[in-house]
């Protein structure tokens, strides 16, 4: 309570009552909705206090004096500030003359956002008042608008949107940066505009219960973070000037753990915001948008209240890794997986910059930012630049990553530039996440080769009629249909049963992914399973589909630039990068050229391909080989042979030193339910759905002990000529390579025990990446390994 308040109390009550008042004040919470500004609990730090603090500006001045990179960046930013001095403000007539969800507010909101941080920093660093004067004029000018949001005639009406957030950002940073230049009346005018047009419209729409109309899962989930974060930042700038500012800030800060841990809404077909491993479901681009806006608020919040004041959000420890795992490094920079509404050149640079500023530091973040955008062209990024070129290793990061909750998998040959990378998606569809369950894309030799069709402006008709339909993705259709158009295209109702990626294995030179697209396509398909098996230089795709009604199946292939038919093979080329796509099964297949639309260019038609069996059918198996070519464009030195046996089809891969036989057991495709899927295939007795054996060239094919690597998908036993290779009561997914050092990857039921053949006792057994002690049976020549997921 302030001294004037106390003075009034002393004049009006006796000393005893005054003591009672003192006690009551001491036990009253410090944060109150109508607290007097002088009572606020935040530390009294000098302005600017959001981003351009005295400490950080002092460090920047030293860097400019001593390091050429900072001097160059600062001079560039100062030239930008000078250009802004000459820039005309967007007229009120234009700003308020638009219609629709965003109206004409993008230009003015972008301008004040740029001016707020650029002119604000220029003023603080130079002390030159013309920067502050221009910024003051802009703040007063845009404060005269009647609203900072478009009007899409929603019912109930919306009062805030993404442009409102940009206005709030520009106003918050600008007000904080030129606070000492403004007169009391100017501060009052600008603060009132910020509250009337930005803070209250946003918080009333998104946070405060008295008028709130949105929930955490409104507007595809990124809007909540963006809008609320920037309203919170604007509130931070008013601490000390507005009695309710601290209350607003506390409400914003305490709400964000709920947004990060939101797990979806079954009844209304909404998915979780984040995968448990840190991935954001919408796309790489929208992950960067949603996260970076919150991290800006968090950074300012901790600058004002102290580091310990920010809420504990464990997911922030891994959220930045999503951008690492979805990136494709090339000799010219970095590209990103572009599932959903994103693009190949999207990055998470802004998020990683501000993660570092917030204290979330990993070596791979430095590597990524040094390859993309270190932030020197951005005022906040320049002030908080934390990169260490010596702290940039990447090879320790796993080459394969599964995000099971959103249905993304990424596999790569290495972290070297221009390597080969495969990305698979089978997850949720709604809004920015497209109906692409089971789709995949391939990068090779620094180029995209097998591609996603991408997207276009959301205002274009083609965005809904083409890009957000299954036909725009590398999936299987029946009579031209994939996922229900109501999921994401015409109706935008969301996926009732999302796709899944159930397995990812990457060990001893073999990579495997099991994608399940049945759920999203269940209106047409009773099952739709896709398996990727990457062996050596070949990626094999096994598709097992069954539809409700007989029809024409189409296996879609979208490619970048050029294709050429070479018999059964399709050669795709993009510059000097090439890949061969070779259908193996069905034996009789037709290839049809179809017309699609170019990524981000709906006015340009492109060709994509559809592989179809000769006959209409309800059920079929596709086996397709994908062969990335060498640096000189030559085909891989591997021979591909079609295999057929008793109720089984498969592929033989003959490479320079090894031969691998892969079989798909047709008895295991669901046709047998009350009996096990037992089969005898090329002398192998098994109930496995899919299995592969790799042996040296010239070795005995009748002796299991000549095999150097086994792969089994959904099988409980594998044996040949009386020798048991795998024995497990439940069906497992496993890869193992017998030897002195036996490496095993084993997945299955929560409690699983498996016996694996080993002619001699191994010196070391590595199970799922960890050395383990095992029992060795000298009579059965096997090791006993197990997993217990219940511990």
PDB file of N, CA and C in Angstrom, residues 184-269:
ATOM      1  N   UNK A 184       4.252  11.975 -20.483  1.00  0.00           N
ATOM      2  CA  UNK A 184       3.231  11.254 -19.707  1.00  0.00           C
ATOM      3  C   UNK A 184       1.953  11.082 -20.515  1.00  0.00           C
ATOM      4  N   UNK A 185       1.563  12.107 -21.226  1.00  0.00           N
ATOM      5  CA  UNK A 185       0.343  12.021 -22.029  1.00  0.00           C
ATOM      6  C   UNK A 185       0.497  11.022 -23.172  1.00  0.00           C
ATOM      7  N   UNK A 186       1.677  10.999 -23.788  1.00  0.00           N
ATOM      8  CA  UNK A 186       1.909  10.044 -24.877  1.00  0.00           C
ATOM      9  C   UNK A 186       1.903   8.611 -24.356  1.00  0.00           C
ATOM     10  N   UNK A 187       2.517   8.416 -23.188  1.00  0.00           N
ATOM     11  CA  UNK A 187       2.492   7.070 -22.594  1.00  0.00           C
ATOM     12  C   UNK A 187       1.054   6.634 -22.337  1.00  0.00           C
ATOM     13  N   UNK A 188       0.272   7.542 -21.815  1.00  0.00           N
ATOM     14  CA  UNK A 188      -1.121   7.203 -21.509  1.00  0.00           C
ATOM     15  C   UNK A 188      -1.890   6.881 -22.772  1.00  0.00           C
ATOM     16  N   UNK A 189      -1.684   7.674 -23.819  1.00  0.00           N
ATOM     17  CA  UNK A 189      -2.386   7.450 -25.086  1.00  0.00           C
ATOM     18  C   UNK A 189      -2.024   6.100 -25.687  1.00  0.00           C
ATOM     19  N   UNK A 190      -0.736   5.795 -25.695  1.00  0.00           N
ATOM     20  CA  UNK A 190      -0.270   4.530 -26.299  1.00  0.00           C
ATOM     21  C   UNK A 190      -0.702   3.341 -25.450  1.00  0.00           C
ATOM     22  N   UNK A 191      -0.589   3.468 -24.139  1.00  0.00           N
ATOM     23  CA  UNK A 191      -0.983   2.366 -23.263  1.00  0.00           C
ATOM     24  C   UNK A 191      -2.469   2.064 -23.387  1.00  0.00           C
ATOM     25  N   UNK A 192      -3.277   3.112 -23.444  1.00  0.00           N
ATOM     26  CA  UNK A 192      -4.719   2.905 -23.576  1.00  0.00           C
ATOM     27  C   UNK A 192      -5.059   2.226 -24.901  1.00  0.00           C
ATOM     28  N   UNK A 193      -4.345   2.592 -25.963  1.00  0.00           N
ATOM     29  CA  UNK A 193      -4.583   1.945 -27.265  1.00  0.00           C
ATOM     30  C   UNK A 193      -4.180   0.471 -27.209  1.00  0.00           C
ATOM     31  N   UNK A 194      -3.053   0.202 -26.573  1.00  0.00           N
ATOM     32  CA  UNK A 194      -2.590  -1.177 -26.458  1.00  0.00           C
ATOM     33  C   UNK A 194      -3.610  -2.040 -25.718  1.00  0.00           C
ATOM     34  N   UNK A 195      -4.183  -1.493 -24.669  1.00  0.00           N
ATOM     35  CA  UNK A 195      -5.169  -2.237 -23.887  1.00  0.00           C
ATOM     36  C   UNK A 195      -6.472  -2.391 -24.668  1.00  0.00           C
ATOM     37  N   UNK A 196      -6.941  -1.280 -25.234  1.00  0.00           N
ATOM     38  CA  UNK A 196      -8.245  -1.274 -25.906  1.00  0.00           C
ATOM     39  C   UNK A 196      -8.252  -2.112 -27.186  1.00  0.00           C
ATOM     40  N   UNK A 197      -7.163  -2.056 -27.945  1.00  0.00           N
ATOM     41  CA  UNK A 197      -7.144  -2.698 -29.261  1.00  0.00           C
ATOM     42  C   UNK A 197      -6.425  -4.041 -29.287  1.00  0.00           C
ATOM     43  N   UNK A 198      -5.528  -4.276 -28.333  1.00  0.00           N
ATOM     44  CA  UNK A 198      -4.725  -5.492 -28.380  1.00  0.00           C
ATOM     45  C   UNK A 198      -4.897  -6.419 -27.203  1.00  0.00           C
ATOM     46  N   UNK A 199      -4.621  -5.930 -26.003  1.00  0.00           N
ATOM     47  CA  UNK A 199      -4.579  -6.814 -24.827  1.00  0.00           C
ATOM     48  C   UNK A 199      -5.951  -7.354 -24.477  1.00  0.00           C
ATOM     49  N   UNK A 200      -6.907  -6.467 -24.224  1.00  0.00           N
ATOM     50  CA  UNK A 200      -8.226  -6.942 -23.800  1.00  0.00           C
ATOM     51  C   UNK A 200      -8.980  -7.699 -24.894  1.00  0.00           C
ATOM     52  N   UNK A 201      -8.982  -7.233 -26.148  1.00  0.00           N
ATOM     53  CA  UNK A 201      -9.640  -8.054 -27.167  1.00  0.00           C
ATOM     54  C   UNK A 201      -9.078  -9.471 -27.240  1.00  0.00           C
ATOM     55  N   UNK A 202      -7.758  -9.607 -27.069  1.00  0.00           N
ATOM     56  CA  UNK A 202      -7.132 -10.924 -27.140  1.00  0.00           C
ATOM     57  C   UNK A 202      -7.446 -11.751 -25.902  1.00  0.00           C
ATOM     58  N   UNK A 203      -7.197 -11.203 -24.732  1.00  0.00           N
ATOM     59  CA  UNK A 203      -7.417 -11.965 -23.509  1.00  0.00           C
ATOM     60  C   UNK A 203      -8.895 -12.279 -23.306  1.00  0.00           C
ATOM     61  N   UNK A 204      -9.773 -11.366 -23.699  1.00  0.00           N
ATOM     62  CA  UNK A 204     -11.208 -11.648 -23.602  1.00  0.00           C
ATOM     63  C   UNK A 204     -11.620 -12.751 -24.567  1.00  0.00           C
ATOM     64  N   UNK A 205     -10.986 -12.815 -25.728  1.00  0.00           N
ATOM     65  CA  UNK A 205     -11.295 -13.880 -26.690  1.00  0.00           C
ATOM     66  C   UNK A 205     -10.728 -15.226 -26.265  1.00  0.00           C
ATOM     67  N   UNK A 206      -9.509 -15.237 -25.682  1.00  0.00           N
ATOM     68  CA  UNK A 206      -8.744 -16.478 -25.566  1.00  0.00           C
ATOM     69  C   UNK A 206      -8.483 -16.946 -24.133  1.00  0.00           C
ATOM     70  N   UNK A 207      -8.556 -16.049 -23.138  1.00  0.00           N
ATOM     71  CA  UNK A 207      -8.089 -16.437 -21.795  1.00  0.00           C
ATOM     72  C   UNK A 207      -9.093 -16.174 -20.689  1.00  0.00           C
ATOM     73  N   UNK A 208      -9.587 -14.953 -20.598  1.00  0.00           N
ATOM     74  CA  UNK A 208     -10.365 -14.543 -19.427  1.00  0.00           C
ATOM     75  C   UNK A 208     -11.802 -15.041 -19.512  1.00  0.00           C
ATOM     76  N   UNK A 209     -12.247 -15.634 -18.434  1.00  0.00           N
ATOM     77  CA  UNK A 209     -13.531 -16.341 -18.435  1.00  0.00           C
ATOM     78  C   UNK A 209     -14.758 -15.481 -18.607  1.00  0.00           C
ATOM     79  N   UNK A 210     -14.664 -14.183 -18.304  1.00  0.00           N
ATOM     80  CA  UNK A 210     -15.848 -13.332 -18.394  1.00  0.00           C
ATOM     81  C   UNK A 210     -16.414 -13.253 -19.813  1.00  0.00           C
ATOM     82  N   UNK A 211     -15.511 -13.281 -20.815  1.00  0.00           N
ATOM     83  CA  UNK A 211     -15.973 -13.111 -22.196  1.00  0.00           C
ATOM     84  C   UNK A 211     -15.375 -14.130 -23.165  1.00  0.00           C
ATOM     85  N   UNK A 212     -14.577 -15.046 -22.686  1.00  0.00           N
ATOM     86  CA  UNK A 212     -13.809 -15.923 -23.564  1.00  0.00           C
ATOM     87  C   UNK A 212     -14.709 -16.726 -24.507  1.00  0.00           C
ATOM     88  N   UNK A 213     -14.257 -16.833 -25.783  1.00  0.00           N
ATOM     89  CA  UNK A 213     -15.008 -17.598 -26.783  1.00  0.00           C
ATOM     90  C   UNK A 213     -14.179 -18.748 -27.363  1.00  0.00           C
ATOM     91  N   UNK A 214     -12.855 -18.736 -27.175  1.00  0.00           N
ATOM     92  CA  UNK A 214     -11.990 -19.782 -27.721  1.00  0.00           C
ATOM     93  C   UNK A 214     -11.582 -20.767 -26.638  1.00  0.00           C
ATOM     94  N   UNK A 215     -11.195 -21.974 -27.086  1.00  0.00           N
ATOM     95  CA  UNK A 215     -10.589 -22.975 -26.220  1.00  0.00           C
ATOM     96  C   UNK A 215      -9.157 -23.214 -26.686  1.00  0.00           C
ATOM     97  N   UNK A 216      -8.436 -24.053 -25.951  1.00  0.00           N
ATOM     98  CA  UNK A 216      -7.044 -24.325 -26.297  1.00  0.00           C
ATOM     99  C   UNK A 216      -6.891 -24.893 -27.704  1.00  0.00           C
ATOM    100  N   UNK A 217      -7.903 -25.567 -28.204  1.00  0.00           N
ATOM    101  CA  UNK A 217      -7.781 -26.225 -29.503  1.00  0.00           C
ATOM    102  C   UNK A 217      -8.509 -25.470 -30.610  1.00  0.00           C
ATOM    103  N   UNK A 218      -8.785 -24.182 -30.409  1.00  0.00           N
ATOM    104  CA  UNK A 218      -9.375 -23.387 -31.484  1.00  0.00           C
ATOM    105  C   UNK A 218      -8.317 -23.068 -32.542  1.00  0.00           C
ATOM    106  N   UNK A 219      -8.754 -22.900 -33.764  1.00  0.00           N
ATOM    107  CA  UNK A 219      -7.925 -22.401 -34.858  1.00  0.00           C
ATOM    108  C   UNK A 219      -6.638 -23.186 -35.053  1.00  0.00           C
ATOM    109  N   UNK A 220      -6.743 -24.534 -35.080  1.00  0.00           N
ATOM    110  CA  UNK A 220      -5.600 -25.345 -35.433  1.00  0.00           C
ATOM    111  C   UNK A 220      -4.475 -25.326 -34.426  1.00  0.00           C
ATOM    112  N   UNK A 221      -4.702 -24.767 -33.269  1.00  0.00           N
ATOM    113  CA  UNK A 221      -3.824 -24.838 -32.104  1.00  0.00           C
ATOM    114  C   UNK A 221      -2.681 -23.821 -32.093  1.00  0.00           C
ATOM    115  N   UNK A 222      -2.128 -23.401 -33.245  1.00  0.00           N
ATOM    116  CA  UNK A 222      -1.022 -22.435 -33.185  1.00  0.00           C
ATOM    117  C   UNK A 222      -1.523 -21.042 -32.818  1.00  0.00           C
ATOM    118  N   UNK A 223      -2.742 -20.717 -33.180  1.00  0.00           N
ATOM    119  CA  UNK A 223      -3.270 -19.381 -32.892  1.00  0.00           C
ATOM    120  C   UNK A 223      -3.262 -19.071 -31.400  1.00  0.00           C
ATOM    121  N   UNK A 224      -3.612 -20.044 -30.604  1.00  0.00           N
ATOM    122  CA  UNK A 224      -3.696 -19.786 -29.163  1.00  0.00           C
ATOM    123  C   UNK A 224      -2.349 -19.302 -28.643  1.00  0.00           C
ATOM    124  N   UNK A 225      -1.298 -20.001 -29.006  1.00  0.00           N
ATOM    125  CA  UNK A 225       0.031 -19.622 -28.534  1.00  0.00           C
ATOM    126  C   UNK A 225       0.432 -18.243 -29.036  1.00  0.00           C
ATOM    127  N   UNK A 226       0.221 -17.995 -30.307  1.00  0.00           N
ATOM    128  CA  UNK A 226       0.648 -16.734 -30.907  1.00  0.00           C
ATOM    129  C   UNK A 226      -0.110 -15.554 -30.302  1.00  0.00           C
ATOM    130  N   UNK A 227      -1.429 -15.658 -30.302  1.00  0.00           N
ATOM    131  CA  UNK A 227      -2.245 -14.534 -29.822  1.00  0.00           C
ATOM    132  C   UNK A 227      -2.028 -14.272 -28.343  1.00  0.00           C
ATOM    133  N   UNK A 228      -2.052 -15.308 -27.545  1.00  0.00           N
ATOM    134  CA  UNK A 228      -1.950 -15.128 -26.097  1.00  0.00           C
ATOM    135  C   UNK A 228      -0.553 -14.668 -25.702  1.00  0.00           C
ATOM    136  N   UNK A 229       0.478 -15.219 -26.343  1.00  0.00           N
ATOM    137  CA  UNK A 229       1.850 -14.806 -26.004  1.00  0.00           C
ATOM    138  C   UNK A 229       2.052 -13.316 -26.231  1.00  0.00           C
ATOM    139  N   UNK A 230       1.567 -12.813 -27.358  1.00  0.00           N
ATOM    140  CA  UNK A 230       1.816 -11.411 -27.665  1.00  0.00           C
ATOM    141  C   UNK A 230       0.959 -10.469 -26.815  1.00  0.00           C
ATOM    142  N   UNK A 231      -0.240 -10.911 -26.453  1.00  0.00           N
ATOM    143  CA  UNK A 231      -1.018 -10.112 -25.497  1.00  0.00           C
ATOM    144  C   UNK A 231      -0.308 -10.080 -24.153  1.00  0.00           C
ATOM    145  N   UNK A 232       0.292 -11.196 -23.776  1.00  0.00           N
ATOM    146  CA  UNK A 232       1.076 -11.238 -22.544  1.00  0.00           C
ATOM    147  C   UNK A 232       2.282 -10.322 -22.608  1.00  0.00           C
ATOM    148  N   UNK A 233       2.956 -10.295 -23.758  1.00  0.00           N
ATOM    149  CA  UNK A 233       4.112  -9.417 -23.914  1.00  0.00           C
ATOM    150  C   UNK A 233       3.694  -7.947 -23.811  1.00  0.00           C
ATOM    151  N   UNK A 234       2.581  -7.604 -24.445  1.00  0.00           N
ATOM    152  CA  UNK A 234       2.085  -6.231 -24.337  1.00  0.00           C
ATOM    153  C   UNK A 234       1.760  -5.882 -22.891  1.00  0.00           C
ATOM    154  N   UNK A 235       1.190  -6.822 -22.163  1.00  0.00           N
ATOM    155  CA  UNK A 235       0.896  -6.590 -20.742  1.00  0.00           C
ATOM    156  C   UNK A 235       2.172  -6.368 -19.947  1.00  0.00           C
ATOM    157  N   UNK A 236       3.226  -7.128 -20.269  1.00  0.00           N
ATOM    158  CA  UNK A 236       4.506  -6.943 -19.580  1.00  0.00           C
ATOM    159  C   UNK A 236       5.039  -5.538 -19.748  1.00  0.00           C
ATOM    160  N   UNK A 237       4.832  -4.976 -20.925  1.00  0.00           N
ATOM    161  CA  UNK A 237       5.359  -3.630 -21.174  1.00  0.00           C
ATOM    162  C   UNK A 237       4.652  -2.570 -20.339  1.00  0.00           C
ATOM    163  N   UNK A 238       3.475  -2.892 -19.819  1.00  0.00           N
ATOM    164  CA  UNK A 238       2.685  -1.914 -19.057  1.00  0.00           C
ATOM    165  C   UNK A 238       2.826  -2.055 -17.551  1.00  0.00           C
ATOM    166  N   UNK A 239       3.664  -2.967 -17.096  1.00  0.00           N
ATOM    167  CA  UNK A 239       3.858  -3.108 -15.652  1.00  0.00           C
ATOM    168  C   UNK A 239       4.316  -1.782 -15.047  1.00  0.00           C
ATOM    169  N   UNK A 240       3.629  -1.343 -14.013  1.00  0.00           N
ATOM    170  CA  UNK A 240       3.927  -0.060 -13.390  1.00  0.00           C
ATOM    171  C   UNK A 240       3.062   1.067 -13.896  1.00  0.00           C
ATOM    172  N   UNK A 241       2.447   0.846 -15.072  1.00  0.00           N
ATOM    173  CA  UNK A 241       1.591   1.887 -15.648  1.00  0.00           C
ATOM    174  C   UNK A 241       0.118   1.499 -15.635  1.00  0.00           C
ATOM    175  N   UNK A 242      -0.147   0.208 -15.570  1.00  0.00           N
ATOM    176  CA  UNK A 242      -1.523  -0.279 -15.618  1.00  0.00           C
ATOM    177  C   UNK A 242      -1.761  -1.234 -14.452  1.00  0.00           C
ATOM    178  N   UNK A 243      -2.756  -0.935 -13.604  1.00  0.00           N
ATOM    179  CA  UNK A 243      -2.980  -1.751 -12.407  1.00  0.00           C
ATOM    180  C   UNK A 243      -3.207  -3.236 -12.688  1.00  0.00           C
ATOM    181  N   UNK A 244      -3.829  -3.577 -13.819  1.00  0.00           N
ATOM    182  CA  UNK A 244      -4.166  -4.975 -14.064  1.00  0.00           C
ATOM    183  C   UNK A 244      -3.085  -5.728 -14.843  1.00  0.00           C
ATOM    184  N   UNK A 245      -1.994  -5.062 -15.194  1.00  0.00           N
ATOM    185  CA  UNK A 245      -0.987  -5.679 -16.059  1.00  0.00           C
ATOM    186  C   UNK A 245      -0.388  -6.935 -15.439  1.00  0.00           C
ATOM    187  N   UNK A 246      -0.089  -6.886 -14.146  1.00  0.00           N
ATOM    188  CA  UNK A 246       0.522  -8.065 -13.523  1.00  0.00           C
ATOM    189  C   UNK A 246      -0.461  -9.229 -13.468  1.00  0.00           C
ATOM    190  N   UNK A 247      -1.706  -8.935 -13.203  1.00  0.00           N
ATOM    191  CA  UNK A 247      -2.739  -9.988 -13.214  1.00  0.00           C
ATOM    192  C   UNK A 247      -2.827 -10.635 -14.583  1.00  0.00           C
ATOM    193  N   UNK A 248      -2.832  -9.816 -15.629  1.00  0.00           N
ATOM    194  CA  UNK A 248      -2.905 -10.362 -16.986  1.00  0.00           C
ATOM    195  C   UNK A 248      -1.690 -11.255 -17.266  1.00  0.00           C
ATOM    196  N   UNK A 249      -0.520 -10.793 -16.835  1.00  0.00           N
ATOM    197  CA  UNK A 249       0.690 -11.574 -17.073  1.00  0.00           C
ATOM    198  C   UNK A 249       0.670 -12.912 -16.363  1.00  0.00           C
ATOM    199  N   UNK A 250       0.211 -12.907 -15.140  1.00  0.00           N
ATOM    200  CA  UNK A 250       0.148 -14.161 -14.406  1.00  0.00           C
ATOM    201  C   UNK A 250      -0.826 -15.129 -15.068  1.00  0.00           C
ATOM    202  N   UNK A 251      -1.939 -14.640 -15.541  1.00  0.00           N
ATOM    203  CA  UNK A 251      -2.913 -15.503 -16.210  1.00  0.00           C
ATOM    204  C   UNK A 251      -2.322 -16.117 -17.478  1.00  0.00           C
ATOM    205  N   UNK A 252      -1.596 -15.308 -18.230  1.00  0.00           N
ATOM    206  CA  UNK A 252      -0.981 -15.816 -19.455  1.00  0.00           C
ATOM    207  C   UNK A 252       0.087 -16.849 -19.128  1.00  0.00           C
ATOM    208  N   UNK A 253       0.975 -16.518 -18.212  1.00  0.00           N
ATOM    209  CA  UNK A 253       2.085 -17.417 -17.901  1.00  0.00           C
ATOM    210  C   UNK A 253       1.605 -18.746 -17.342  1.00  0.00           C
ATOM    211  N   UNK A 254       0.647 -18.705 -16.449  1.00  0.00           N
ATOM    212  CA  UNK A 254       0.196 -19.939 -15.817  1.00  0.00           C
ATOM    213  C   UNK A 254      -0.653 -20.791 -16.750  1.00  0.00           C
ATOM    214  N   UNK A 255      -1.138 -20.215 -17.851  1.00  0.00           N
ATOM    215  CA  UNK A 255      -1.975 -20.977 -18.782  1.00  0.00           C
ATOM    216  C   UNK A 255      -1.147 -21.837 -19.736  1.00  0.00           C
ATOM    217  N   UNK A 256       0.111 -21.468 -19.992  1.00  0.00           N
ATOM    218  CA  UNK A 256       0.855 -22.146 -21.053  1.00  0.00           C
ATOM    219  C   UNK A 256       1.192 -23.609 -20.772  1.00  0.00           C
ATOM    220  N   UNK A 257       1.439 -24.020 -19.530  1.00  0.00           N
ATOM    221  CA  UNK A 257       1.617 -25.465 -19.332  1.00  0.00           C
ATOM    222  C   UNK A 257       0.417 -26.279 -19.807  1.00  0.00           C
ATOM    223  N   UNK A 258      -0.787 -25.703 -19.724  1.00  0.00           N
ATOM    224  CA  UNK A 258      -1.962 -26.411 -20.222  1.00  0.00           C
ATOM    225  C   UNK A 258      -1.926 -26.558 -21.739  1.00  0.00           C
ATOM    226  N   UNK A 259      -1.454 -25.516 -22.425  1.00  0.00           N
ATOM    227  CA  UNK A 259      -1.375 -25.584 -23.893  1.00  0.00           C
ATOM    228  C   UNK A 259      -0.343 -26.610 -24.335  1.00  0.00           C
ATOM    229  N   UNK A 260       0.806 -26.626 -23.664  1.00  0.00           N
ATOM    230  CA  UNK A 260       1.866 -27.563 -24.044  1.00  0.00           C
ATOM    231  C   UNK A 260       1.475 -29.016 -23.770  1.00  0.00           C
ATOM    232  N   UNK A 261       0.665 -29.245 -22.769  1.00  0.00           N
ATOM    233  CA  UNK A 261       0.316 -30.624 -22.407  1.00  0.00           C
ATOM    234  C   UNK A 261      -1.071 -31.030 -22.895  1.00  0.00           C
ATOM    235  N   UNK A 262      -1.690 -30.193 -23.712  1.00  0.00           N
ATOM    236  CA  UNK A 262      -3.019 -30.519 -24.247  1.00  0.00           C
ATOM    237  C   UNK A 262      -2.961 -31.837 -25.018  1.00  0.00           C
ATOM    238  N   UNK A 263      -3.856 -32.761 -24.677  1.00  0.00           N
ATOM    239  CA  UNK A 263      -3.807 -34.114 -25.226  1.00  0.00           C
ATOM    240  C   UNK A 263      -4.892 -34.416 -26.250  1.00  0.00           C
ATOM    241  N   UNK A 264      -5.621 -33.420 -26.677  1.00  0.00           N
ATOM    242  CA  UNK A 264      -6.612 -33.639 -27.718  1.00  0.00           C
ATOM    243  C   UNK A 264      -8.024 -33.757 -27.173  1.00  0.00           C
ATOM    244  N   UNK A 265      -8.959 -33.957 -28.110  1.00  0.00           N
ATOM    245  CA  UNK A 265     -10.382 -33.958 -27.784  1.00  0.00           C
ATOM    246  C   UNK A 265     -11.052 -34.983 -28.691  1.00  0.00           C
ATOM    247  N   UNK A 266     -11.310 -36.158 -28.154  1.00  0.00           N
ATOM    248  CA  UNK A 266     -11.846 -37.252 -28.960  1.00  0.00           C
ATOM    249  C   UNK A 266     -13.192 -36.887 -29.568  1.00  0.00           C
ATOM    250  N   UNK A 267     -14.054 -36.292 -28.785  1.00  0.00           N
ATOM    251  CA  UNK A 267     -15.415 -36.019 -29.236  1.00  0.00           C
ATOM    252  C   UNK A 267     -15.453 -35.086 -30.437  1.00  0.00           C
ATOM    253  N   UNK A 268     -14.521 -34.141 -30.488  1.00  0.00           N
ATOM    254  CA  UNK A 268     -14.527 -33.153 -31.568  1.00  0.00           C
ATOM    255  C   UNK A 268     -13.346 -33.317 -32.528  1.00  0.00           C
ATOM    256  N   UNK A 269     -12.751 -34.496 -32.530  1.00  0.00           N
ATOM    257  CA  UNK A 269     -11.696 -34.835 -33.500  1.00  0.00           C
ATOM    258  C   UNK A 269     -10.518 -33.870 -33.469  1.00  0.00           C
TER     259      UNK A 269
END
